[in-house]
Amino acid sequence: MSAGAILVTGGAGFIGANFVLDWLANEGSPVVNLDQLTYAGNPANLAAAAKDARHVFVKGDVGDRALVGGLLREHRPQAIVHFAAESHVDRSIHGPAEFIQTNVIGTFSLLEEARGYWSGLAGTERGGFRFLHVSTDEVYGSLNGADPAFTETSPYAPNSPYAASKAAADHLVRAYHHTYGLPAITTNCSNNYGPFQFPEKLIPLMIVNALAGKPLPVYGDGLNVRDWLYVADHCAAVRLALRKGRPGETYNIGGRAERTNLEVVRAVCAALDELRPDRAPHAKLIRFVKDRPGHDRRYAMDPRKIEAELGWRPRHGFESALRKTVEWYLDHMDWVNGVTSGAYRDWTELNYGQGGRA
Ligand SMILES: NC(=O)c1ccc[n+]([C@@H]2O[C@H](COP(=O)([O-])OP(=O)(O)OC[C@H]3O[C@@H](n4cnc5c(N)ncnc54)[C@H](O)[C@@H]3O)[C@@H](O)[C@H]2O)c1
């Protein structure tokens, strides 16, 4: 890759915003950030880049081909990094249509515009161009306790509308490489946590509810297992895949940090007990609630390919990075209050009632 601009989609969301800030700090080339600012997109996540001339924010839909085509012609990016998606499994169960629209049709539109743009490039610009599609471990379905972790050759078996929409997008990306030669790379990552995560996802929801003295809703028996990765480690993996990844390849990313949901919630409570001892023990707020329909039992990623081929290693251990995350939320109550006073609350109220687990 040469040192030109990149086009990031979904860069006002949790991982996208972390990635944009990480890119500006570590790579330094300009970022055009296309984000529709759905309920999950928050300009406050990008406050640190607000005055940075290298960051160009554009509010718009990845499915708007005229807009995307115009941005590609105007900024001539060296890469497209595609984060934009509807990302919350529970929302996909209540209303799958938006997931198909953004994750499938939106990705298709972006691929079409990328193909047109890339076909018109020549020389090193063409050789260095990359389309990096950010995907998830959920496309592989659910593991049983003793099963080995997912590898890049594990069969796809998506179980939720969210996972199915991401799987469809992954297949389109694969086909655009195979059929048209588009230099595309897909990364499939496990569950992320860290700053700016919207408090509908497990870790920030538990922090925010605990701080408000609200119940900490845990699905089913709490023994569903996820493989956790600190968001900065995911961002570093994506940067590395852009620089050194082989077009047409997929890379699994995970932190070898499998934990049950209950372990995660207890770890959040333990960190809060230390940092806010006046309210301890926070674990007294834990409540078991009716399980999510079709809830996958276990995900685990085998990251050996990205480790061996690209030299990636996670730099953050689960316990210390979780504590750092809890501290971040405590230090950014303005951000938390801004988010929780918005549409998120209405949506949660409507679907789950007060204190519900979104
Ligand atoms: N969060 C995780 O643990 C995780 C793990 C693996 C992969 N991923 C993938 O990483 C990506 C980012 O996840 P996240 O957790 O940051 O999601 P998020 O929901 O926090 O952010 C998504 C962003 O995309 C934007 N967006 C949605 N629809 C759009 C559209 N049509 N056009 C333009 N922008 C649109 C939203 O405004 C928001 O800023 C997703 O593709 C997701 O599937 C997430």
mmCIF file with all atom_site columns, N, CA, C and O in Angstrom, residues 113-153:
data_model
loop_
_atom_site.group_PDB
_atom_site.id
_atom_site.type_symbol
_atom_site.label_atom_id
_atom_site.label_alt_id
_atom_site.label_comp_id
_atom_site.label_asym_id
_atom_site.label_entity_id
_atom_site.label_seq_id
_atom_site.pdbx_PDB_ins_code
_atom_site.Cartn_x
_atom_site.Cartn_y
_atom_site.Cartn_z
_atom_site.occupancy
_atom_site.B_iso_or_equiv
_atom_site.pdbx_formal_charge
_atom_site.auth_seq_id
_atom_site.auth_comp_id
_atom_site.auth_asym_id
_atom_site.auth_atom_id
_atom_site.pdbx_PDB_model_num
ATOM 1   N N  . GLU A 1 113 ? -18.945 -0.023  -6.395  1.00 0.00 ? 113 GLU A N  1
ATOM 2   C CA . GLU A 1 113 ? -18.235 1.247   -6.584  1.00 0.00 ? 113 GLU A CA 1
ATOM 3   C C  . GLU A 1 113 ? -16.727 1.049   -6.463  1.00 0.00 ? 113 GLU A C  1
ATOM 4   O O  . GLU A 1 113 ? -15.953 1.645   -7.207  1.00 0.00 ? 113 GLU A O  1
ATOM 5   N N  . ALA A 1 114 ? -16.317 0.191   -5.552  1.00 0.00 ? 114 ALA A N  1
ATOM 6   C CA . ALA A 1 114 ? -14.878 -0.088  -5.391  1.00 0.00 ? 114 ALA A CA 1
ATOM 7   C C  . ALA A 1 114 ? -14.322 -0.731  -6.655  1.00 0.00 ? 114 ALA A C  1
ATOM 8   O O  . ALA A 1 114 ? -13.228 -0.383  -7.129  1.00 0.00 ? 114 ALA A O  1
ATOM 9   N N  . ARG A 1 115 ? -15.081 -1.651  -7.225  1.00 0.00 ? 115 ARG A N  1
ATOM 10  C CA . ARG A 1 115 ? -14.634 -2.330  -8.445  1.00 0.00 ? 115 ARG A CA 1
ATOM 11  C C  . ARG A 1 115 ? -14.477 -1.333  -9.587  1.00 0.00 ? 115 ARG A C  1
ATOM 12  O O  . ARG A 1 115 ? -13.471 -1.347  -10.305 1.00 0.00 ? 115 ARG A O  1
ATOM 13  N N  . GLY A 1 116 ? -15.460 -0.440  -9.741  1.00 0.00 ? 116 GLY A N  1
ATOM 14  C CA . GLY A 1 116 ? -15.392 0.567   -10.807 1.00 0.00 ? 116 GLY A CA 1
ATOM 15  C C  . GLY A 1 116 ? -14.179 1.466   -10.622 1.00 0.00 ? 116 GLY A C  1
ATOM 16  O O  . GLY A 1 116 ? -13.437 1.745   -11.574 1.00 0.00 ? 116 GLY A O  1
ATOM 17  N N  . TYR A 1 117 ? -13.958 1.897   -9.385  1.00 0.00 ? 117 TYR A N  1
ATOM 18  C CA . TYR A 1 117 ? -12.837 2.799   -9.086  1.00 0.00 ? 117 TYR A CA 1
ATOM 19  C C  . TYR A 1 117 ? -11.495 2.094   -9.312  1.00 0.00 ? 117 TYR A C  1
ATOM 20  O O  . TYR A 1 117 ? -10.614 2.595   -10.004 1.00 0.00 ? 117 TYR A O  1
ATOM 21  N N  . TRP A 1 118 ? -11.378 0.894   -8.771  1.00 0.00 ? 118 TRP A N  1
ATOM 22  C CA . TRP A 1 118 ? -10.118 0.134   -8.859  1.00 0.00 ? 118 TRP A CA 1
ATOM 23  C C  . TRP A 1 118 ? -9.800  -0.211  -10.326 1.00 0.00 ? 118 TRP A C  1
ATOM 24  O O  . TRP A 1 118 ? -8.635  -0.145  -10.746 1.00 0.00 ? 118 TRP A O  1
ATOM 25  N N  . SER A 1 119 ? -10.837 -0.527  -11.106 1.00 0.00 ? 119 SER A N  1
ATOM 26  C CA . SER A 1 119 ? -10.610 -0.871  -12.517 1.00 0.00 ? 119 SER A CA 1
ATOM 27  C C  . SER A 1 119 ? -10.005 0.297   -13.283 1.00 0.00 ? 119 SER A C  1
ATOM 28  O O  . SER A 1 119 ? -9.293  0.088   -14.270 1.00 0.00 ? 119 SER A O  1
ATOM 29  N N  . GLY A 1 120 ? -10.300 1.506   -12.821 1.00 0.00 ? 120 GLY A N  1
ATOM 30  C CA . GLY A 1 120 ? -9.781  2.695   -13.511 1.00 0.00 ? 120 GLY A CA 1
ATOM 31  C C  . GLY A 1 120 ? -8.397  3.104   -13.038 1.00 0.00 ? 120 GLY A C  1
ATOM 32  O O  . GLY A 1 120 ? -7.828  4.068   -13.559 1.00 0.00 ? 120 GLY A O  1
ATOM 33  N N  . LEU A 1 121 ? -7.856  2.409   -12.040 1.00 0.00 ? 121 LEU A N  1
ATOM 34  C CA . LEU A 1 121 ? -6.513  2.757   -11.543 1.00 0.00 ? 121 LEU A CA 1
ATOM 35  C C  . LEU A 1 121 ? -5.456  2.078   -12.409 1.00 0.00 ? 121 LEU A C  1
ATOM 36  O O  . LEU A 1 121 ? -5.732  1.089   -13.089 1.00 0.00 ? 121 LEU A O  1
ATOM 37  N N  . ALA A 1 122 ? -4.232  2.608   -12.336 1.00 0.00 ? 122 ALA A N  1
ATOM 38  C CA . ALA A 1 122 ? -3.135  1.993   -13.086 1.00 0.00 ? 122 ALA A CA 1
ATOM 39  C C  . ALA A 1 122 ? -1.894  1.934   -12.200 1.00 0.00 ? 122 ALA A C  1
ATOM 40  O O  . ALA A 1 122 ? -1.815  2.613   -11.176 1.00 0.00 ? 122 ALA A O  1
ATOM 41  N N  . GLY A 1 123 ? -0.944  1.109   -12.607 1.00 0.00 ? 123 GLY A N  1
ATOM 42  C CA . GLY A 1 123 ? 0.383   1.069   -11.980 1.00 0.00 ? 123 GLY A CA 1
ATOM 43  C C  . GLY A 1 123 ? 0.340   0.764   -10.503 1.00 0.00 ? 123 GLY A C  1
ATOM 44  O O  . GLY A 1 123 ? -0.395  -0.115  -10.039 1.00 0.00 ? 123 GLY A O  1
ATOM 45  N N  . THR A 1 124 ? 1.137   1.532   -9.732  1.00 0.00 ? 124 THR A N  1
ATOM 46  C CA . THR A 1 124 ? 1.258   1.235   -8.299  1.00 0.00 ? 124 THR A CA 1
ATOM 47  C C  . THR A 1 124 ? -0.040  1.525   -7.556  1.00 0.00 ? 124 THR A C  1
ATOM 48  O O  . THR A 1 124 ? -0.356  0.871   -6.560  1.00 0.00 ? 124 THR A O  1
ATOM 49  N N  . GLU A 1 125 ? -0.809  2.510   -8.060  1.00 0.00 ? 125 GLU A N  1
ATOM 50  C CA . GLU A 1 125 ? -2.099  2.809   -7.412  1.00 0.00 ? 125 GLU A CA 1
ATOM 51  C C  . GLU A 1 125 ? -3.002  1.576   -7.477  1.00 0.00 ? 125 GLU A C  1
ATOM 52  O O  . GLU A 1 125 ? -3.653  1.210   -6.507  1.00 0.00 ? 125 GLU A O  1
ATOM 53  N N  . ARG A 1 126 ? -3.035  0.951   -8.635  1.00 0.00 ? 126 ARG A N  1
ATOM 54  C CA . ARG A 1 126 ? -3.875  -0.241  -8.809  1.00 0.00 ? 126 ARG A CA 1
ATOM 55  C C  . ARG A 1 126 ? -3.301  -1.415  -8.011  1.00 0.00 ? 126 ARG A C  1
ATOM 56  O O  . ARG A 1 126 ? -4.028  -2.130  -7.312  1.00 0.00 ? 126 ARG A O  1
ATOM 57  N N  . GLY A 1 127 ? -2.000  -1.586  -8.086  1.00 0.00 ? 127 GLY A N  1
ATOM 58  C CA . GLY A 1 127 ? -1.363  -2.715  -7.387  1.00 0.00 ? 127 GLY A CA 1
ATOM 59  C C  . GLY A 1 127 ? -1.489  -2.606  -5.877  1.00 0.00 ? 127 GLY A C  1
ATOM 60  O O  . GLY A 1 127 ? -1.566  -3.616  -5.177  1.00 0.00 ? 127 GLY A O  1
ATOM 61  N N  . GLY A 1 128 ? -1.491  -1.371  -5.373  1.00 0.00 ? 128 GLY A N  1
ATOM 62  C CA . GLY A 1 128 ? -1.504  -1.191  -3.919  1.00 0.00 ? 128 GLY A CA 1
ATOM 63  C C  . GLY A 1 128 ? -2.886  -1.095  -3.324  1.00 0.00 ? 128 GLY A C  1
ATOM 64  O O  . GLY A 1 128 ? -3.045  -1.128  -2.097  1.00 0.00 ? 128 GLY A O  1
ATOM 65  N N  . PHE A 1 129 ? -3.919  -0.981  -4.157  1.00 0.00 ? 129 PHE A N  1
ATOM 66  C CA . PHE A 1 129 ? -5.271  -0.781  -3.618  1.00 0.00 ? 129 PHE A CA 1
ATOM 67  C C  . PHE A 1 129 ? -5.755  -2.020  -2.844  1.00 0.00 ? 129 PHE A C  1
ATOM 68  O O  . PHE A 1 129 ? -5.497  -3.148  -3.234  1.00 0.00 ? 129 PHE A O  1
ATOM 69  N N  . ARG A 1 130 ? -6.462  -1.758  -1.738  1.00 0.00 ? 130 ARG A N  1
ATOM 70  C CA . ARG A 1 130 ? -7.045  -2.856  -0.955  1.00 0.00 ? 130 ARG A CA 1
ATOM 71  C C  . ARG A 1 130 ? -8.476  -2.509  -0.544  1.00 0.00 ? 130 ARG A C  1
ATOM 72  O O  . ARG A 1 130 ? -8.770  -1.366  -0.200  1.00 0.00 ? 130 ARG A O  1
ATOM 73  N N  . PHE A 1 131 ? -9.316  -3.559  -0.537  1.00 0.00 ? 131 PHE A N  1
ATOM 74  C CA . PHE A 1 131 ? -10.668 -3.459  0.038   1.00 0.00 ? 131 PHE A CA 1
ATOM 75  C C  . PHE A 1 131 ? -10.658 -4.363  1.261   1.00 0.00 ? 131 PHE A C  1
ATOM 76  O O  . PHE A 1 131 ? -10.551 -5.582  1.116   1.00 0.00 ? 131 PHE A O  1
ATOM 77  N N  . LEU A 1 132 ? -10.720 -3.772  2.451   1.00 0.00 ? 132 LEU A N  1
ATOM 78  C CA . LEU A 1 132 ? -10.683 -4.604  3.654   1.00 0.00 ? 132 LEU A CA 1
ATOM 79  C C  . LEU A 1 132 ? -12.069 -4.646  4.308   1.00 0.00 ? 132 LEU A C  1
ATOM 80  O O  . LEU A 1 132 ? -12.607 -3.608  4.698   1.00 0.00 ? 132 LEU A O  1
ATOM 81  N N  . HIS A 1 133 ? -12.601 -5.836  4.365   1.00 0.00 ? 133 HIS A N  1
ATOM 82  C CA . HIS A 1 133 ? -13.945 -6.046  4.904   1.00 0.00 ? 133 HIS A CA 1
ATOM 83  C C  . HIS A 1 133 ? -13.839 -6.586  6.328   1.00 0.00 ? 133 HIS A C  1
ATOM 84  O O  . HIS A 1 133 ? -13.209 -7.622  6.560   1.00 0.00 ? 133 HIS A O  1
ATOM 85  N N  . VAL A 1 134 ? -14.457 -5.861  7.255   1.00 0.00 ? 134 VAL A N  1
ATOM 86  C CA . VAL A 1 134 ? -14.368 -6.238  8.673   1.00 0.00 ? 134 VAL A CA 1
ATOM 87  C C  . VAL A 1 134 ? -15.562 -7.113  9.036   1.00 0.00 ? 134 VAL A C  1
ATOM 88  O O  . VAL A 1 134 ? -16.709 -6.669  8.953   1.00 0.00 ? 134 VAL A O  1
ATOM 89  N N  . SER A 1 135 ? -15.290 -8.340  9.419   1.00 0.00 ? 135 SER A N  1
ATOM 90  C CA . SER A 1 135 ? -16.381 -9.247  9.744   1.00 0.00 ? 135 SER A CA 1
ATOM 91  C C  . SER A 1 135 ? -16.183 -9.880  11.123  1.00 0.00 ? 135 SER A C  1
ATOM 92  O O  . SER A 1 135 ? -15.340 -9.443  11.908  1.00 0.00 ? 135 SER A O  1
ATOM 93  N N  . THR A 1 136 ? -16.960 -10.887 11.374  1.00 0.00 ? 136 THR A N  1
ATOM 94  C CA . THR A 1 136 ? -17.136 -11.389 12.743  1.00 0.00 ? 136 THR A CA 1
ATOM 95  C C  . THR A 1 136 ? -16.969 -12.908 12.829  1.00 0.00 ? 136 THR A C  1
ATOM 96  O O  . THR A 1 136 ? -17.110 -13.617 11.817  1.00 0.00 ? 136 THR A O  1
ATOM 97  N N  . ASP A 1 137 ? -16.714 -13.385 14.046  1.00 0.00 ? 137 ASP A N  1
ATOM 98  C CA . ASP A 1 137 ? -16.657 -14.842 14.274  1.00 0.00 ? 137 ASP A CA 1
ATOM 99  C C  . ASP A 1 137 ? -18.044 -15.479 14.197  1.00 0.00 ? 137 ASP A C  1
ATOM 100 O O  . ASP A 1 137 ? -18.167 -16.692 14.047  1.00 0.00 ? 137 ASP A O  1
ATOM 101 N N  . GLU A 1 138 ? -19.102 -14.643 14.273  1.00 0.00 ? 138 GLU A N  1
ATOM 102 C CA . GLU A 1 138 ? -20.456 -15.208 14.359  1.00 0.00 ? 138 GLU A CA 1
ATOM 103 C C  . GLU A 1 138 ? -20.893 -15.899 13.073  1.00 0.00 ? 138 GLU A C  1
ATOM 104 O O  . GLU A 1 138 ? -21.852 -16.660 13.067  1.00 0.00 ? 138 GLU A O  1
ATOM 105 N N  . VAL A 1 139 ? -20.178 -15.641 11.959  1.00 0.00 ? 139 VAL A N  1
ATOM 106 C CA . VAL A 1 139 ? -20.539 -16.297 10.689  1.00 0.00 ? 139 VAL A CA 1
ATOM 107 C C  . VAL A 1 139 ? -20.343 -17.807 10.762  1.00 0.00 ? 139 VAL A C  1
ATOM 108 O O  . VAL A 1 139 ? -20.935 -18.554 9.986   1.00 0.00 ? 139 VAL A O  1
ATOM 109 N N  . TYR A 1 140 ? -19.493 -18.265 11.690  1.00 0.00 ? 140 TYR A N  1
ATOM 110 C CA . TYR A 1 140 ? -19.174 -19.693 11.763  1.00 0.00 ? 140 TYR A CA 1
ATOM 111 C C  . TYR A 1 140 ? -20.176 -20.499 12.595  1.00 0.00 ? 140 TYR A C  1
ATOM 112 O O  . TYR A 1 140 ? -20.058 -21.723 12.695  1.00 0.00 ? 140 TYR A O  1
ATOM 113 N N  . GLY A 1 141 ? -21.116 -19.815 13.239  1.00 0.00 ? 141 GLY A N  1
ATOM 114 C CA . GLY A 1 141 ? -22.097 -20.537 14.048  1.00 0.00 ? 141 GLY A CA 1
ATOM 115 C C  . GLY A 1 141 ? -21.597 -20.795 15.451  1.00 0.00 ? 141 GLY A C  1
ATOM 116 O O  . GLY A 1 141 ? -20.779 -20.042 15.973  1.00 0.00 ? 141 GLY A O  1
ATOM 117 N N  . SER A 1 142 ? -22.086 -21.872 16.061  1.00 0.00 ? 142 SER A N  1
ATOM 118 C CA . SER A 1 142 ? -21.837 -22.104 17.482  1.00 0.00 ? 142 SER A CA 1
ATOM 119 C C  . SER A 1 142 ? -20.973 -23.343 17.702  1.00 0.00 ? 142 SER A C  1
ATOM 120 O O  . SER A 1 142 ? -21.134 -24.343 17.004  1.00 0.00 ? 142 SER A O  1
ATOM 121 N N  . LEU A 1 143 ? -20.073 -23.264 18.694  1.00 0.00 ? 143 LEU A N  1
ATOM 122 C CA . LEU A 1 143 ? -19.231 -24.410 19.062  1.00 0.00 ? 143 LEU A CA 1
ATOM 123 C C  . LEU A 1 143 ? -19.780 -25.078 20.314  1.00 0.00 ? 143 LEU A C  1
ATOM 124 O O  . LEU A 1 143 ? -20.408 -24.422 21.150  1.00 0.00 ? 143 LEU A O  1
ATOM 125 N N  . ASN A 1 144 ? -19.490 -26.388 20.446  1.00 0.00 ? 144 ASN A N  1
ATOM 126 C CA . ASN A 1 144 ? -19.716 -27.052 21.728  1.00 0.00 ? 144 ASN A CA 1
ATOM 127 C C  . ASN A 1 144 ? -18.456 -26.915 22.565  1.00 0.00 ? 144 ASN A C  1
ATOM 128 O O  . ASN A 1 144 ? -17.381 -26.573 22.042  1.00 0.00 ? 144 ASN A O  1
ATOM 129 N N  . GLY A 1 145 ? -18.599 -27.242 23.850  1.00 0.00 ? 145 GLY A N  1
ATOM 130 C CA . GLY A 1 145 ? -17.518 -27.034 24.808  1.00 0.00 ? 145 GLY A CA 1
ATOM 131 C C  . GLY A 1 145 ? -16.140 -27.497 24.381  1.00 0.00 ? 145 GLY A C  1
ATOM 132 O O  . GLY A 1 145 ? -15.171 -26.762 24.492  1.00 0.00 ? 145 GLY A O  1
ATOM 133 N N  . ALA A 1 146 ? -16.051 -28.733 23.850  1.00 0.00 ? 146 ALA A N  1
ATOM 134 C CA . ALA A 1 146 ? -14.724 -29.294 23.584  1.00 0.00 ? 146 ALA A CA 1
ATOM 135 C C  . ALA A 1 146 ? -14.261 -29.060 22.149  1.00 0.00 ? 146 ALA A C  1
ATOM 136 O O  . ALA A 1 146 ? -13.143 -29.444 21.783  1.00 0.00 ? 146 ALA A O  1
ATOM 137 N N  . ASP A 1 147 ? -15.099 -28.439 21.308  1.00 0.00 ? 147 ASP A N  1
ATOM 138 C CA . ASP A 1 147 ? -14.714 -28.255 19.892  1.00 0.00 ? 147 ASP A CA 1
ATOM 139 C C  . ASP A 1 147 ? -13.485 -27.369 19.778  1.00 0.00 ? 147 ASP A C  1
ATOM 140 O O  . ASP A 1 147 ? -13.318 -26.425 20.553  1.00 0.00 ? 147 ASP A O  1
ATOM 141 N N  . PRO A 1 148 ? -12.644 -27.636 18.763  1.00 0.00 ? 148 PRO A N  1
ATOM 142 C CA . PRO A 1 148 ? -11.540 -26.699 18.527  1.00 0.00 ? 148 PRO A CA 1
ATOM 143 C C  . PRO A 1 148 ? -12.074 -25.351 18.033  1.00 0.00 ? 148 PRO A C  1
ATOM 144 O O  . PRO A 1 148 ? -13.181 -25.276 17.479  1.00 0.00 ? 148 PRO A O  1
ATOM 145 N N  . ALA A 1 149 ? -11.277 -24.306 18.224  1.00 0.00 ? 149 ALA A N  1
ATOM 146 C CA . ALA A 1 149 ? -11.689 -22.952 17.825  1.00 0.00 ? 149 ALA A CA 1
ATOM 147 C C  . ALA A 1 149 ? -11.838 -22.869 16.303  1.00 0.00 ? 149 ALA A C  1
ATOM 148 O O  . ALA A 1 149 ? -11.266 -23.672 15.556  1.00 0.00 ? 149 ALA A O  1
ATOM 149 N N  . PHE A 1 150 ? -12.610 -21.859 15.831  1.00 0.00 ? 150 PHE A N  1
ATOM 150 C CA . PHE A 1 150 ? -12.825 -21.670 14.402  1.00 0.00 ? 150 PHE A CA 1
ATOM 151 C C  . PHE A 1 150 ? -11.521 -21.302 13.705  1.00 0.00 ? 150 PHE A C  1
ATOM 152 O O  . PHE A 1 150 ? -10.769 -20.432 14.161  1.00 0.00 ? 150 PHE A O  1
ATOM 153 N N  . THR A 1 151 ? -11.277 -21.946 12.554  1.00 0.00 ? 151 THR A N  1
ATOM 154 C CA . THR A 1 151 ? -10.183 -21.527 11.684  1.00 0.00 ? 151 THR A CA 1
ATOM 155 C C  . THR A 1 151 ? -10.790 -20.898 10.434  1.00 0.00 ? 151 THR A C  1
ATOM 156 O O  . THR A 1 151 ? -12.007 -20.912 10.247  1.00 0.00 ? 151 THR A O  1
ATOM 157 N N  . GLU A 1 152 ? -9.934  -20.400 9.554   1.00 0.00 ? 152 GLU A N  1
ATOM 158 C CA . GLU A 1 152 ? -10.401 -19.757 8.324   1.00 0.00 ? 152 GLU A CA 1
ATOM 159 C C  . GLU A 1 152 ? -11.105 -20.752 7.396   1.00 0.00 ? 152 GLU A C  1
ATOM 160 O O  . GLU A 1 152 ? -11.801 -20.344 6.467   1.00 0.00 ? 152 GLU A O  1
ATOM 161 N N  . THR A 1 153 ? -10.905 -22.048 7.636   1.00 0.00 ? 153 THR A N  1
ATOM 162 C CA . THR A 1 153 ? -11.569 -23.040 6.783   1.00 0.00 ? 153 THR A CA 1
ATOM 163 C C  . THR A 1 153 ? -12.801 -23.674 7.452   1.00 0.00 ? 153 THR A C  1
ATOM 164 O O  . THR A 1 153 ? -13.408 -24.584 6.889   1.00 0.00 ? 153 THR A O  1
#
